Tab-separated table of C-alpha atoms in Angstrom:
chain	number	residue	atom	x	y	z
A	1	UNK	CA	97.539	88.015	125.869
A	2	UNK	CA	97.284	88.109	122.088
A	3	UNK	CA	95.528	90.987	120.313
A	4	UNK	CA	94.283	91.063	116.721
A	5	UNK	CA	94.788	94.709	115.826
A	6	UNK	CA	92.166	95.038	113.086
A	7	UNK	CA	89.234	93.695	115.128
A	8	UNK	CA	90.422	94.486	118.671
A	9	UNK	CA	89.775	90.853	119.646
A	10	UNK	CA	92.135	89.405	122.249
A	11	UNK	CA	92.656	86.131	124.087
A	12	UNK	CA	95.205	84.415	126.288
A	13	UNK	CA	94.940	81.454	123.888
A	14	UNK	CA	96.284	82.069	120.375
A	15	UNK	CA	94.152	79.274	118.850
A	16	UNK	CA	90.958	80.658	120.392
A	17	UNK	CA	91.842	84.103	119.047
A	18	UNK	CA	92.438	82.776	115.527
A	19	UNK	CA	89.072	81.002	115.555
A	20	UNK	CA	87.253	84.156	116.757
A	21	UNK	CA	89.025	86.342	114.182
A	22	UNK	CA	88.172	83.950	111.335
A	23	UNK	CA	84.522	84.076	112.413
A	24	UNK	CA	84.543	87.888	112.724
A	25	UNK	CA	86.350	88.474	109.438
A	26	UNK	CA	84.774	85.737	107.329
A	27	UNK	CA	84.686	87.632	104.045
A	28	UNK	CA	88.136	89.142	104.464
A	29	UNK	CA	89.781	85.807	105.197
A	30	UNK	CA	88.024	84.227	102.201
A	31	UNK	CA	89.422	86.970	99.964
A	32	UNK	CA	92.913	86.416	101.396
A	33	UNK	CA	92.666	82.689	100.656
A	34	UNK	CA	91.473	83.417	97.097
A	35	UNK	CA	94.573	85.578	96.614
A	36	UNK	CA	96.731	82.616	97.611
A	37	UNK	CA	97.579	83.637	101.157
A	38	UNK	CA	97.662	81.068	103.907
A	39	UNK	CA	94.826	82.151	106.197
A	40	UNK	CA	96.673	81.666	109.489
A	41	UNK	CA	99.748	83.505	108.217
A	42	UNK	CA	97.651	86.446	106.975
A	43	UNK	CA	95.748	86.705	110.253
A	44	UNK	CA	98.859	86.073	112.341
A	45	UNK	CA	100.585	89.060	110.749
A	46	UNK	CA	98.045	91.273	112.528
A	47	UNK	CA	98.323	89.581	115.942
A	48	UNK	CA	100.502	91.099	118.641
A	49	UNK	CA	101.163	90.281	122.264
A	50	UNK	CA	99.929	92.836	124.805
A	51	UNK	CA	99.844	92.922	128.625
A	52	UNK	CA	96.887	90.979	130.059
A	53	UNK	CA	95.799	93.993	132.109
A	54	UNK	CA	95.373	96.214	129.051
A	55	UNK	CA	91.946	97.371	127.931
A	56	UNK	CA	92.949	99.899	125.275
A	57	UNK	CA	95.698	100.153	122.680
A	58	UNK	CA	97.166	102.620	120.237
A	59	UNK	CA	96.657	101.439	116.652
A	60	UNK	CA	99.644	103.482	115.470
A	61	UNK	CA	102.340	101.946	117.676
A	62	UNK	CA	100.542	99.114	119.564
A	63	UNK	CA	101.323	100.500	123.021
A	64	UNK	CA	98.706	99.165	125.458
A	65	UNK	CA	96.980	100.956	128.342
A	66	UNK	CA	94.791	100.166	131.345
A	67	UNK	CA	92.405	103.078	130.805
A	68	UNK	CA	91.040	105.248	128.014
A	69	UNK	CA	92.473	108.474	129.465
A	70	UNK	CA	96.035	107.106	129.349
A	71	UNK	CA	95.586	105.958	125.748
A	72	UNK	CA	94.077	109.322	124.816
A	73	UNK	CA	96.939	111.237	126.458
A	74	UNK	CA	99.473	109.010	124.695
A	75	UNK	CA	97.936	109.629	121.252
A	76	UNK	CA	97.763	113.400	121.735
A	77	UNK	CA	101.295	113.699	123.152
A	78	UNK	CA	103.152	111.145	121.018
A	79	UNK	CA	101.504	111.062	117.594
A	80	UNK	CA	101.853	114.471	116.033
A	81	UNK	CA	99.240	115.328	113.453
A	82	UNK	CA	102.054	116.636	111.231
A	83	UNK	CA	103.931	113.323	111.165
A	84	UNK	CA	101.409	111.340	109.124
A	85	UNK	CA	99.586	112.767	106.080
A	86	UNK	CA	96.220	111.179	106.951
A	87	UNK	CA	96.355	112.810	110.413
A	88	UNK	CA	96.783	116.367	109.071
A	89	UNK	CA	93.802	118.598	109.627
A	90	UNK	CA	92.321	116.246	112.240
A	91	UNK	CA	91.370	117.582	115.640
A	92	UNK	CA	92.820	115.926	118.742
A	93	UNK	CA	89.421	114.280	119.317
A	94	UNK	CA	89.345	112.851	115.763
A	95	UNK	CA	92.915	111.604	116.155
A	96	UNK	CA	91.981	109.778	119.372
A	97	UNK	CA	88.918	108.244	117.665
A	98	UNK	CA	91.142	106.983	114.826
A	99	UNK	CA	93.935	105.574	116.981
A	100	UNK	CA	92.544	104.341	120.307
A	101	UNK	CA	91.203	100.807	120.054
A	102	UNK	CA	89.372	98.869	122.728
A	103	UNK	CA	90.452	95.313	123.474
A	104	UNK	CA	87.536	92.864	123.351
A	105	UNK	CA	88.426	89.643	125.132
A	106	UNK	CA	87.283	86.321	123.702
A	107	UNK	CA	87.432	82.893	125.342
């Protein structure tokens, strides 16, 4: 399954995913094209393959999980708040809110 990290959209079919992402991110993709980027290349740079069973993912490292609790545990145990400047001063709950994304399947 392919996942677009910025929107959380995912599909087994890469073409279907690209179409859904273009629709979801209309203004962003227009800006990318105005800057001279090829739209598919720009979107494709944010697409990653994840296990089909996954429902959640970590935005920091793209590890994928079957349930929210596993993703939450991963973020708290693996991503130290001291490692990344924008994480400093964040509570564990805020860190989880920032880093755990939900995969929304499109077909």
